[in-house]
CSV table of C-alpha atoms in Angstrom, one decimal:
chain,number,residue,atom,x,y,z
A,1,MET,CA,64.9,-72.4,-5.4
A,2,ASP,CA,65.5,-71.6,-9.0
A,3,VAL,CA,65.4,-68.0,-10.0
A,4,GLU,CA,65.9,-66.7,-13.7
A,5,LEU,CA,65.9,-63.3,-15.2
A,6,VAL,CA,63.5,-63.7,-18.2
A,7,LYS,CA,63.7,-60.2,-19.5
A,8,ALA,CA,64.5,-56.8,-18.3
A,9,ALA,CA,64.3,-53.0,-19.3
A,10,ALA,CA,66.4,-51.8,-16.3
A,11,SER,CA,69.6,-49.8,-15.9
A,12,ASP,CA,71.1,-47.1,-14.0
A,13,ALA,CA,70.5,-44.5,-16.6
A,14,ASP,CA,66.8,-45.2,-16.3
A,15,VAL,CA,66.9,-43.5,-12.9
A,16,LEU,CA,69.0,-40.5,-14.1
A,17,TRP,CA,66.5,-39.4,-17.0
A,18,ALA,CA,63.6,-39.9,-14.7
A,19,ALA,CA,65.0,-37.8,-12.2
A,20,ARG,CA,66.4,-35.0,-14.4
A,21,VAL,CA,63.1,-34.3,-16.1
A,22,SER,CA,62.3,-32.2,-13.0
A,23,THR,CA,64.8,-29.6,-14.1
A,24,LYS,CA,65.7,-30.3,-17.7
A,25,GLY,CA,62.2,-31.1,-19.1
A,26,GLU,CA,62.4,-33.2,-22.4
A,27,SER,CA,66.1,-32.6,-22.5
A,28,SER,CA,66.6,-35.1,-19.8
A,29,LEU,CA,66.0,-37.9,-22.4
A,30,GLU,CA,69.6,-37.0,-23.3
A,31,GLU,CA,70.7,-39.0,-20.2
A,32,ILE,CA,69.3,-42.3,-21.8
A,33,GLU,CA,72.5,-42.8,-23.7
A,34,ALA,CA,74.9,-41.1,-21.0
A,35,ASP,CA,77.3,-42.8,-19.0
A,36,PRO,CA,75.8,-43.4,-15.4
A,37,GLN,CA,79.1,-43.5,-13.6
A,38,ARG,CA,79.3,-39.8,-14.3
A,39,SER,CA,76.2,-39.3,-12.1
A,40,LYS,CA,76.4,-41.9,-9.5
A,41,GLY,CA,76.3,-39.1,-7.1
A,42,LEU,CA,72.8,-38.3,-8.0
A,43,ILE,CA,71.7,-41.8,-7.7
A,44,ASN,CA,73.1,-41.7,-4.2
A,45,PHE,CA,71.5,-38.6,-3.2
A,46,LEU,CA,68.2,-39.8,-4.5
A,47,MET,CA,68.5,-43.0,-2.5
A,48,ARG,CA,69.9,-41.2,0.7
A,49,ASP,CA,67.0,-38.7,0.7
A,50,ARG,CA,64.5,-41.1,-0.3
A,51,HIS,CA,63.4,-39.5,-3.8
A,52,GLY,CA,61.9,-43.0,-4.7
A,53,THR,CA,59.8,-42.4,-7.9
A,54,PRO,CA,62.9,-42.4,-10.3
A,55,PHE,CA,63.5,-45.9,-9.3
A,56,GLU,CA,60.2,-47.0,-10.7
A,57,HIS,CA,61.2,-46.4,-14.4
A,58,SER,CA,62.5,-50.0,-14.9
A,59,SER,CA,61.0,-53.5,-15.4
A,60,MET,CA,62.2,-56.9,-14.4
A,61,THR,CA,60.5,-60.2,-15.1
A,62,PHE,CA,61.8,-63.2,-12.9
A,63,TYR,CA,60.8,-66.8,-13.3
A,64,VAL,CA,60.7,-68.2,-9.9
A,65,SER,CA,60.3,-72.0,-9.0
A,66,ALA,CA,59.8,-72.5,-5.0
A,67,PRO,CA,57.5,-74.2,-2.6
A,68,ILE,CA,53.9,-72.9,-2.5
A,69,PHE,CA,54.5,-71.5,1.1
A,70,VAL,CA,57.1,-69.3,-0.4
A,71,PHE,CA,54.7,-67.9,-2.9
A,72,ARG,CA,52.1,-67.2,-0.3
A,73,GLU,CA,54.6,-64.8,1.5
A,74,PHE,CA,55.8,-63.6,-1.8
A,75,MET,CA,52.4,-62.4,-2.8
A,76,ARG,CA,51.9,-60.1,0.3
A,77,HIS,CA,54.2,-57.8,-1.9
A,78,ARG,CA,51.4,-56.3,-4.0
A,79,THR,CA,53.8,-54.0,-6.0
A,80,PHE,CA,54.7,-57.0,-8.1
A,81,SER,CA,52.7,-58.4,-10.9
A,82,TYR,CA,52.3,-62.3,-10.8
A,83,ASN,CA,51.4,-65.2,-13.0
A,84,GLU,CA,51.6,-68.6,-11.3
A,85,GLU,CA,51.0,-72.2,-12.9
A,86,SER,CA,47.4,-73.6,-12.1
A,87,GLY,CA,46.6,-76.7,-10.5
A,88,ARG,CA,43.2,-76.4,-12.1
A,89,TYR,CA,44.5,-76.8,-15.5
A,90,ARG,CA,47.6,-79.0,-15.4
A,91,GLN,CA,48.5,-81.9,-13.4
A,92,LEU,CA,51.0,-80.9,-10.7
A,93,THR,CA,54.4,-82.7,-10.7
A,94,PRO,CA,55.6,-84.4,-7.4
A,95,VAL,CA,58.5,-82.1,-6.6
A,96,PHE,CA,58.6,-81.2,-3.0
A,97,TYR,CA,60.7,-79.3,-0.6
A,98,VAL,CA,62.6,-81.0,2.1
A,99,PRO,CA,64.6,-78.8,4.6
A,100,GLY,CA,68.3,-79.4,4.3
A,101,PRO,CA,70.9,-80.2,7.0
A,102,ASP,CA,71.8,-76.6,7.3
A,103,ARG,CA,68.4,-75.4,8.0
A,104,LYS,CA,67.9,-74.3,11.6
A,105,LEU,CA,64.9,-76.0,13.1
A,106,VAL,CA,64.3,-74.8,16.7
A,107,GLN,CA,62.4,-71.6,17.2
A,108,GLU,CA,62.8,-69.7,20.7
A,109,GLY,CA,61.5,-66.4,22.0
A,110,LYS,CA,58.5,-64.4,21.7
A,111,PRO,CA,56.8,-62.8,18.4
A,112,GLY,CA,59.1,-60.2,17.0
A,113,LYS,CA,62.1,-61.6,19.0
A,114,TYR,CA,62.5,-65.1,17.7
A,115,VAL,CA,65.8,-66.6,17.2
A,116,PHE,CA,66.3,-69.8,15.3
A,117,LEU,CA,68.9,-72.5,16.4
A,118,ASP,CA,70.5,-75.5,14.9
A,119,GLY,CA,68.4,-78.8,15.4
A,120,THR,CA,69.8,-82.1,16.6
A,121,ALA,CA,70.5,-84.9,14.4
A,122,GLU,CA,67.4,-86.8,15.6
A,123,GLN,CA,65.3,-83.4,14.8
A,124,HIS,CA,66.9,-83.3,11.3
A,125,LYS,CA,66.1,-87.0,10.7
A,126,LEU,CA,62.5,-86.6,11.9
A,127,VAL,CA,61.9,-83.7,9.7
A,128,THR,CA,63.3,-85.5,6.6
A,129,GLU,CA,61.4,-88.8,7.3
A,130,ALA,CA,58.1,-87.1,8.2
A,131,THR,CA,58.1,-84.6,5.4
A,132,ARG,CA,58.9,-87.4,2.7
A,133,GLU,CA,56.3,-89.7,4.2
A,134,SER,CA,53.7,-87.1,4.3
A,135,TYR,CA,54.4,-86.1,0.6
A,136,ARG,CA,54.2,-89.6,-0.6
A,137,GLN,CA,50.7,-90.2,1.0
A,138,SER,CA,49.4,-86.9,-0.3
A,139,TYR,CA,50.5,-87.3,-3.9
A,140,ARG,CA,49.3,-91.0,-3.8
A,141,ALA,CA,45.9,-89.7,-2.8
A,142,TYR,CA,46.1,-86.9,-5.5
A,143,LEU,CA,46.8,-89.6,-8.4
A,144,GLU,CA,44.1,-91.8,-7.2
A,145,MET,CA,41.5,-88.9,-7.4
A,146,LEU,CA,42.8,-88.0,-10.8
A,147,GLU,CA,42.6,-91.7,-12.0
A,148,ALA,CA,39.0,-91.8,-10.6
A,149,GLY,CA,38.0,-88.9,-12.8
A,150,VAL,CA,38.0,-86.2,-10.1
A,151,ALA,CA,38.5,-82.8,-11.4
A,152,ARG,CA,42.1,-81.4,-11.0
A,153,GLU,CA,40.8,-78.4,-8.8
A,154,VAL,CA,39.4,-80.9,-6.4
A,155,ALA,CA,42.1,-83.4,-6.1
A,156,ARG,CA,44.6,-80.7,-5.5
A,157,THR,CA,43.1,-80.0,-2.0
A,158,VAL,CA,45.3,-82.9,-0.7
A,159,LEU,CA,48.6,-81.5,-1.7
A,160,PRO,CA,50.6,-79.8,0.8
A,161,VAL,CA,52.4,-76.3,0.7
A,162,GLY,CA,55.8,-77.9,0.4
A,163,LEU,CA,54.9,-78.6,-3.2
A,164,TYR,CA,56.8,-76.8,-5.7
A,165,SER,CA,55.3,-74.2,-7.9
A,166,SER,CA,56.3,-71.6,-10.5
A,167,MET,CA,55.6,-68.1,-11.4
A,168,TYR,CA,56.6,-65.1,-13.3
A,169,ALA,CA,57.1,-62.0,-11.1
A,170,THR,CA,57.6,-58.6,-12.6
A,171,CYS,CA,58.5,-55.5,-10.7
A,172,ASN,CA,60.4,-52.2,-10.9
A,173,ALA,CA,63.6,-51.5,-8.9
A,174,ARG,CA,61.7,-49.4,-6.2
A,175,ALA,CA,59.5,-52.5,-5.6
A,176,LEU,CA,62.4,-54.8,-5.8
A,177,MET,CA,64.2,-53.0,-3.1
A,178,ASN,CA,61.1,-52.8,-0.8
A,179,PHE,CA,61.0,-56.5,-1.2
A,180,LEU,CA,64.7,-57.2,-0.4
A,181,SER,CA,64.7,-54.7,2.5
A,182,LEU,CA,62.1,-57.2,4.2
A,183,ARG,CA,63.1,-60.7,2.8
A,184,VAL,CA,66.9,-60.5,3.2
A,185,LYS,CA,68.5,-60.4,6.6
A,186,ARG,CA,71.6,-58.2,6.8
A,187,GLU,CA,73.4,-57.0,10.0
A,188,ASP,CA,74.1,-53.6,8.1
A,189,SER,CA,70.4,-52.9,7.4
A,190,THR,CA,69.1,-49.8,8.9
A,191,PHE,CA,65.9,-51.7,9.9
A,192,PRO,CA,66.3,-55.4,10.8
A,193,SER,CA,64.1,-57.9,9.0
A,194,PHE,CA,63.8,-61.5,10.1
A,195,PRO,CA,62.5,-63.4,6.8
A,196,GLN,CA,61.8,-67.0,6.7
A,197,ARG,CA,64.9,-68.7,5.2
A,198,GLU,CA,63.2,-70.2,2.2
A,199,ILE,CA,61.9,-66.9,0.8
A,200,GLU,CA,65.3,-65.4,1.6
A,201,MET,CA,67.1,-68.0,-0.7
A,202,VAL,CA,64.9,-66.6,-3.5
A,203,ALA,CA,65.3,-62.8,-2.6
A,204,GLU,CA,69.2,-63.5,-2.7
A,205,LYS,CA,69.1,-64.7,-6.1
A,206,MET,CA,66.9,-62.0,-7.2
A,207,GLU,CA,69.2,-59.5,-5.8
A,208,ALA,CA,72.1,-60.9,-7.5
A,209,LEU,CA,70.6,-60.6,-10.8
A,210,TRP,CA,69.2,-57.2,-10.3
A,211,ALA,CA,72.8,-55.9,-9.0
A,212,GLU,CA,74.1,-56.8,-12.5
A,213,LEU,CA,71.6,-54.8,-14.3
A,214,MET,CA,71.8,-51.8,-12.0
A,215,PRO,CA,75.1,-51.8,-10.2
A,216,LEU,CA,75.2,-48.1,-9.2
A,217,THR,CA,71.5,-48.2,-7.8
A,218,HIS,CA,72.4,-51.6,-6.0
A,219,ALA,CA,75.5,-50.0,-4.3
A,220,ALA,CA,73.6,-46.9,-3.4
A,221,PHE,CA,70.9,-49.1,-1.6
A,222,GLU,CA,73.6,-51.0,0.2
A,223,ALA,CA,75.5,-47.7,1.3
A,224,ASN,CA,72.2,-46.3,2.6
A,225,GLY,CA,71.3,-49.0,4.9
A,226,ARG,CA,69.3,-51.0,2.5
A,227,VAL,CA,66.4,-48.7,3.0
A,228,CYS,CA,63.7,-48.6,0.1
A,229,PRO,CA,63.5,-45.0,-1.0
């Protein structure tokens, strides 16, 4: 998975001036240049008591390259803005996802109580060989249709969801915290989440980039059980 921070207007100070307008009015703009470290208690208070709107006055745009099945889960988060590459307008490249040897393969339990266990060597061998063969066949059929003059939007129907796509995803800090609370599994979370590992890999990289931009907000998010305010 590839995740890059394309651009950002996001800092801990953004939380402070947005929050203090309620008591200071226009003078809260003085907080734009203030040292957020002096007011980290306010950020923690906002997070703890779930005063969420001050965390919306920021913006981050990520470039994400991941399998299509990851994007289908990603786009359930409708507080993000998305633009994805189009198989109607360009020929898609043969980059496919093959689960690595550390990917847990065996699912046990009932819905809501699943556990995932390591697969056997034979299962990993089967997954690797079967996915690669499926990808070869589907991409061969895709090229055959393109060469025969079939429109890209029709030819792409044979391609699997393991094909990599790319997109820009833009969000504010509050939307990102909601995403992370659901897509990263952490034992210290107030509410447990059970994300598919592949989207979790993307979310972990996004969180690391965000933590550098807004370290006090990220620390408060962690200290308060990773609950979106």
